[in-house]
Amino acid sequence: MYKIYINETPLFLMSSKDSNSISLEGKNHIRARYTRRKKSLFSYIDMLEKNNSFDAIVLYDDDVKRLYQDFKSIYKTIKASGGVVNNEKGEILMIFRKGFWDLPKGKIEEDEKKKVAAVREVQEETGLQQVELLNRIGKTYHTYRDRKNRRVLKLTYWYRMQTSESQLIPQTEEDIEEAVFVDLPSFFKTPRNIYGNIIDVLKMAKLDF
């Protein structure tokens, strides 16, 4: 299964046999078999890009890998890595950028290993120096339009990390306004602008919030 956020709405690409097993939030869903024509994929993508009235869309096919490859061929793919970092108090490192709370992450450089990129991006975006990588959490997918209006699919690999440092310096040249350690349950008592795939990462990391 692939869960891809388009305009903050999840698009699920699934095998036919599993298409009814997933539990979806909200009531406004579409479940449809893939016609194996890319024109139909463009229709769903365009619909999600232009509005956010749907809670989720599920497309399924007997060959989910083919479905994903057809979807992927519509996009320029960028691979990134990021981290869920806790301090000695068990607080989690969050950043605030362009109106949304996020986790530190960034593009993997050519010939760079995913885990190396994850640590580097955390260091660059938050000013931390001593970061210990623990284990891989999983990966997320989301799409956006670049400055040339091209469709981009961003695949991000996520890792658990820890640090004993407390001083944070947000990377302002990357539009990061804040970098802070937060107690997640307290943090989420107040409504926050936060991306759906970031919520998914916190859940994959098995954090309480």
Short mmCIF file of C-alpha atoms in Angstrom, two decimals:
data_model
loop_
_atom_site.label_atom_id
_atom_site.label_comp_id
_atom_site.label_asym_id
_atom_site.label_seq_id
_atom_site.Cartn_x
_atom_site.Cartn_y
_atom_site.Cartn_z
CA MET A 1 0.00 0.00 0.00
CA TYR A 2 1.12 3.54 -0.79
CA LYS A 3 -0.33 6.55 1.05
CA ILE A 4 0.39 9.74 -0.85
CA TYR A 5 -0.74 13.18 0.29
CA ILE A 6 -1.97 15.48 -2.47
CA ASN A 7 -3.07 18.90 -1.23
CA GLU A 8 -3.24 17.37 2.28
CA THR A 9 -5.70 14.66 1.17
CA PRO A 10 -4.47 11.06 1.31
CA LEU A 11 -4.53 9.05 -1.90
CA PHE A 12 -4.19 5.32 -1.22
CA LEU A 13 -2.81 3.04 -3.93
CA MET A 14 -3.69 -0.52 -2.92
CA SER A 15 -3.99 -4.08 -4.11
CA SER A 16 -7.50 -5.21 -5.03
CA LYS A 17 -7.64 -7.83 -2.29
CA ASP A 18 -6.83 -5.25 0.43
CA SER A 19 -8.88 -2.33 -0.87
CA ASN A 20 -11.79 -2.81 1.54
CA SER A 21 -9.67 -3.61 4.59
CA ILE A 22 -8.50 -0.07 5.26
CA SER A 23 -10.34 2.08 7.81
CA LEU A 24 -10.80 5.63 6.54
CA GLU A 25 -11.49 8.77 8.56
CA GLY A 26 -14.38 11.01 7.57
CA LYS A 27 -17.30 10.19 5.30
CA ASN A 28 -16.44 11.64 1.88
CA HIS A 29 -14.42 8.90 0.17
CA ILE A 30 -13.93 7.49 -3.30
CA ARG A 31 -12.95 3.85 -3.87
CA ALA A 32 -12.28 2.89 -7.47
CA ARG A 33 -10.51 0.26 -9.53
CA TYR A 34 -7.63 1.59 -11.62
CA THR A 35 -8.53 1.48 -15.30
CA ARG A 36 -4.84 1.16 -16.26
CA ARG A 37 -5.12 4.35 -18.26
CA LYS A 38 -2.97 7.23 -17.05
CA LYS A 39 -5.70 9.63 -18.11
CA SER A 40 -7.76 8.38 -15.17
CA LEU A 41 -4.85 9.00 -12.79
CA PHE A 42 -4.55 12.55 -14.07
CA SER A 43 -8.25 13.05 -13.37
CA TYR A 44 -7.91 12.02 -9.70
CA ILE A 45 -4.70 14.01 -9.26
CA ASP A 46 -6.25 17.11 -10.81
CA MET A 47 -9.34 16.74 -8.64
CA LEU A 48 -7.26 16.55 -5.46
CA GLU A 49 -5.01 19.44 -6.47
CA LYS A 50 -7.96 21.76 -7.11
CA ASN A 51 -10.02 21.08 -3.98
CA ASN A 52 -9.89 19.46 -0.57
CA SER A 53 -13.49 18.33 -0.25
CA PHE A 54 -12.58 14.64 -0.07
CA ASP A 55 -11.39 12.87 3.08
CA ALA A 56 -9.55 10.20 1.08
CA ILE A 57 -9.40 8.45 -2.29
CA VAL A 58 -8.57 4.75 -2.69
CA LEU A 59 -7.42 3.41 -6.06
CA TYR A 60 -6.79 -0.30 -6.36
CA ASP A 61 -5.45 -2.78 -8.86
CA ASP A 62 -4.40 -6.43 -8.88
CA ASP A 63 -0.85 -5.19 -9.52
CA VAL A 64 -0.28 -2.38 -7.00
CA LYS A 65 3.35 -1.97 -8.07
CA ARG A 66 2.26 -1.22 -11.61
CA LEU A 67 -0.30 1.26 -10.26
CA TYR A 68 2.39 3.03 -8.27
CA GLN A 69 4.82 3.09 -11.19
CA ASP A 70 2.16 4.62 -13.44
CA PHE A 71 1.45 7.23 -10.76
CA LYS A 72 5.14 7.90 -10.22
CA SER A 73 5.75 8.42 -13.95
CA ILE A 74 3.58 11.55 -13.82
CA TYR A 75 5.93 13.18 -11.32
CA LYS A 76 9.53 14.21 -10.85
CA THR A 77 10.64 12.19 -7.81
CA ILE A 78 12.77 13.71 -5.04
CA LYS A 79 14.11 11.61 -2.17
CA ALA A 80 14.59 13.14 1.26
CA SER A 81 15.45 12.10 4.81
CA GLY A 82 14.43 13.44 8.18
CA GLY A 83 14.40 12.79 11.90
CA VAL A 84 12.18 12.44 14.94
CA VAL A 85 14.55 13.67 17.63
CA ASN A 86 13.99 13.41 21.37
CA ASN A 87 15.98 15.05 24.15
CA GLU A 88 16.79 13.75 27.62
CA LYS A 89 13.35 14.84 28.86
CA GLY A 90 11.60 12.81 26.18
CA GLU A 91 10.49 15.94 24.34
CA ILE A 92 10.32 15.92 20.54
CA LEU A 93 12.04 18.40 18.25
CA MET A 94 9.62 20.36 16.03
CA ILE A 95 10.19 23.17 13.56
CA PHE A 96 7.82 25.88 12.34
CA ARG A 97 8.05 26.80 8.67
CA LYS A 98 5.69 28.61 6.30
CA GLY A 99 2.75 28.46 8.68
CA PHE A 100 3.02 24.76 9.55
CA TRP A 101 4.65 22.71 12.28
CA ASP A 102 6.99 20.16 10.78
CA LEU A 103 9.89 17.81 11.48
CA PRO A 104 13.41 18.54 10.21
CA LYS A 105 14.07 16.91 6.85
CA GLY A 106 15.66 17.63 3.48
CA LYS A 107 16.80 16.37 0.11
CA ILE A 108 19.29 13.51 -0.07
CA GLU A 109 22.41 14.61 -1.91
CA GLU A 110 23.92 12.61 -4.76
CA ASP A 111 25.67 9.43 -3.49
CA GLU A 112 24.65 10.26 0.09
CA LYS A 113 23.24 7.51 2.31
CA LYS A 114 19.72 8.04 3.60
CA LYS A 115 20.66 7.90 7.29
CA VAL A 116 23.60 10.26 6.78
CA ALA A 117 21.31 12.74 5.03
CA ALA A 118 18.78 12.50 7.87
CA VAL A 119 21.35 13.45 10.52
CA ARG A 120 22.84 16.19 8.35
CA GLU A 121 19.44 17.77 7.70
CA VAL A 122 18.55 17.74 11.40
CA GLN A 123 21.86 19.41 12.19
CA GLU A 124 21.54 22.04 9.46
CA GLU A 125 17.91 22.96 10.13
CA THR A 126 18.10 23.10 13.93
CA GLY A 127 21.72 23.89 14.82
CA LEU A 128 22.23 20.66 16.77
CA GLN A 129 25.67 19.09 16.57
CA GLN A 130 25.51 15.92 18.69
CA VAL A 131 22.78 13.77 17.17
CA GLU A 132 22.66 10.01 17.70
CA LEU A 133 20.78 7.99 15.11
CA LEU A 134 18.75 5.14 16.61
CA ASN A 135 16.56 3.32 14.09
CA ARG A 136 14.52 3.75 10.92
CA ILE A 137 10.84 4.57 11.36
CA GLY A 138 9.42 4.34 7.83
CA LYS A 139 8.70 6.54 4.83
CA THR A 140 6.09 9.03 3.69
CA TYR A 141 4.94 10.40 0.34
CA HIS A 142 3.53 13.80 -0.59
CA THR A 143 3.28 15.89 -3.73
CA TYR A 144 3.66 19.55 -4.59
CA ARG A 145 4.34 21.89 -7.51
CA ASP A 146 7.83 23.33 -7.90
CA ARG A 147 8.72 26.85 -9.02
CA LYS A 148 8.34 25.78 -12.67
CA ASN A 149 4.88 24.37 -11.86
CA ARG A 150 6.09 20.80 -12.38
CA ARG A 151 4.53 18.03 -10.32
CA VAL A 152 6.93 16.66 -7.72
CA LEU A 153 6.58 13.47 -5.66
CA LYS A 154 8.62 13.66 -2.47
CA LEU A 155 9.58 10.38 -0.82
CA THR A 156 10.94 10.94 2.68
CA TYR A 157 12.72 8.36 4.85
CA TRP A 158 12.38 8.89 8.60
CA TYR A 159 14.67 7.93 11.51
CA ARG A 160 14.48 8.09 15.29
CA MET A 161 17.28 10.10 16.88
CA GLN A 162 18.27 11.50 20.23
CA THR A 163 20.41 14.34 21.53
CA SER A 164 21.65 15.67 24.87
CA GLU A 165 21.92 19.22 23.52
CA SER A 166 19.36 21.91 24.26
CA GLN A 167 20.46 24.95 22.23
CA LEU A 168 18.57 25.23 18.95
CA ILE A 169 19.26 27.62 16.07
CA PRO A 170 16.58 27.56 13.35
CA GLN A 171 17.90 27.70 9.78
CA THR A 172 16.26 30.97 8.72
CA GLU A 173 17.56 30.76 5.14
CA GLU A 174 15.28 27.71 4.79
CA ASP A 175 12.33 29.74 6.12
CA ILE A 176 12.41 28.02 9.53
CA GLU A 177 11.07 30.47 12.09
CA GLU A 178 11.25 28.24 15.18
CA ALA A 179 12.98 25.07 16.35
CA VAL A 180 11.76 23.85 19.73
CA PHE A 181 11.51 20.72 21.88
CA VAL A 182 7.90 20.03 22.85
CA ASP A 183 5.98 17.67 25.08
CA LEU A 184 3.68 16.16 22.47
CA PRO A 185 0.53 15.66 24.62
CA SER A 186 0.73 19.26 25.83
CA PHE A 187 1.65 20.52 22.36
CA PHE A 188 -1.44 18.98 20.77
CA LYS A 189 -3.84 20.32 23.38
CA THR A 190 -3.83 23.46 21.25
CA PRO A 191 -5.00 23.15 17.60
CA ARG A 192 -1.97 23.22 15.31
CA ASN A 193 -1.32 23.53 11.60
CA ILE A 194 0.58 20.32 10.95
CA TYR A 195 0.92 18.18 7.83
CA GLY A 196 -0.88 14.87 7.67
CA ASN A 197 2.26 12.95 6.82
CA ILE A 198 3.97 14.38 9.93
CA ILE A 199 1.12 13.04 12.07
CA ASP A 200 1.67 9.69 10.34
CA VAL A 201 5.40 9.77 11.19
CA LEU A 202 4.68 10.43 14.87
CA LYS A 203 2.26 7.50 14.86
CA MET A 204 4.80 5.25 13.12
CA ALA A 205 7.31 6.23 15.81
CA LYS A 206 4.74 5.01 18.38
CA LEU A 207 4.69 8.31 20.24
CA ASP A 208 1.83 9.33 22.53
CA PHE A 209 0.17 12.64 21.70
#
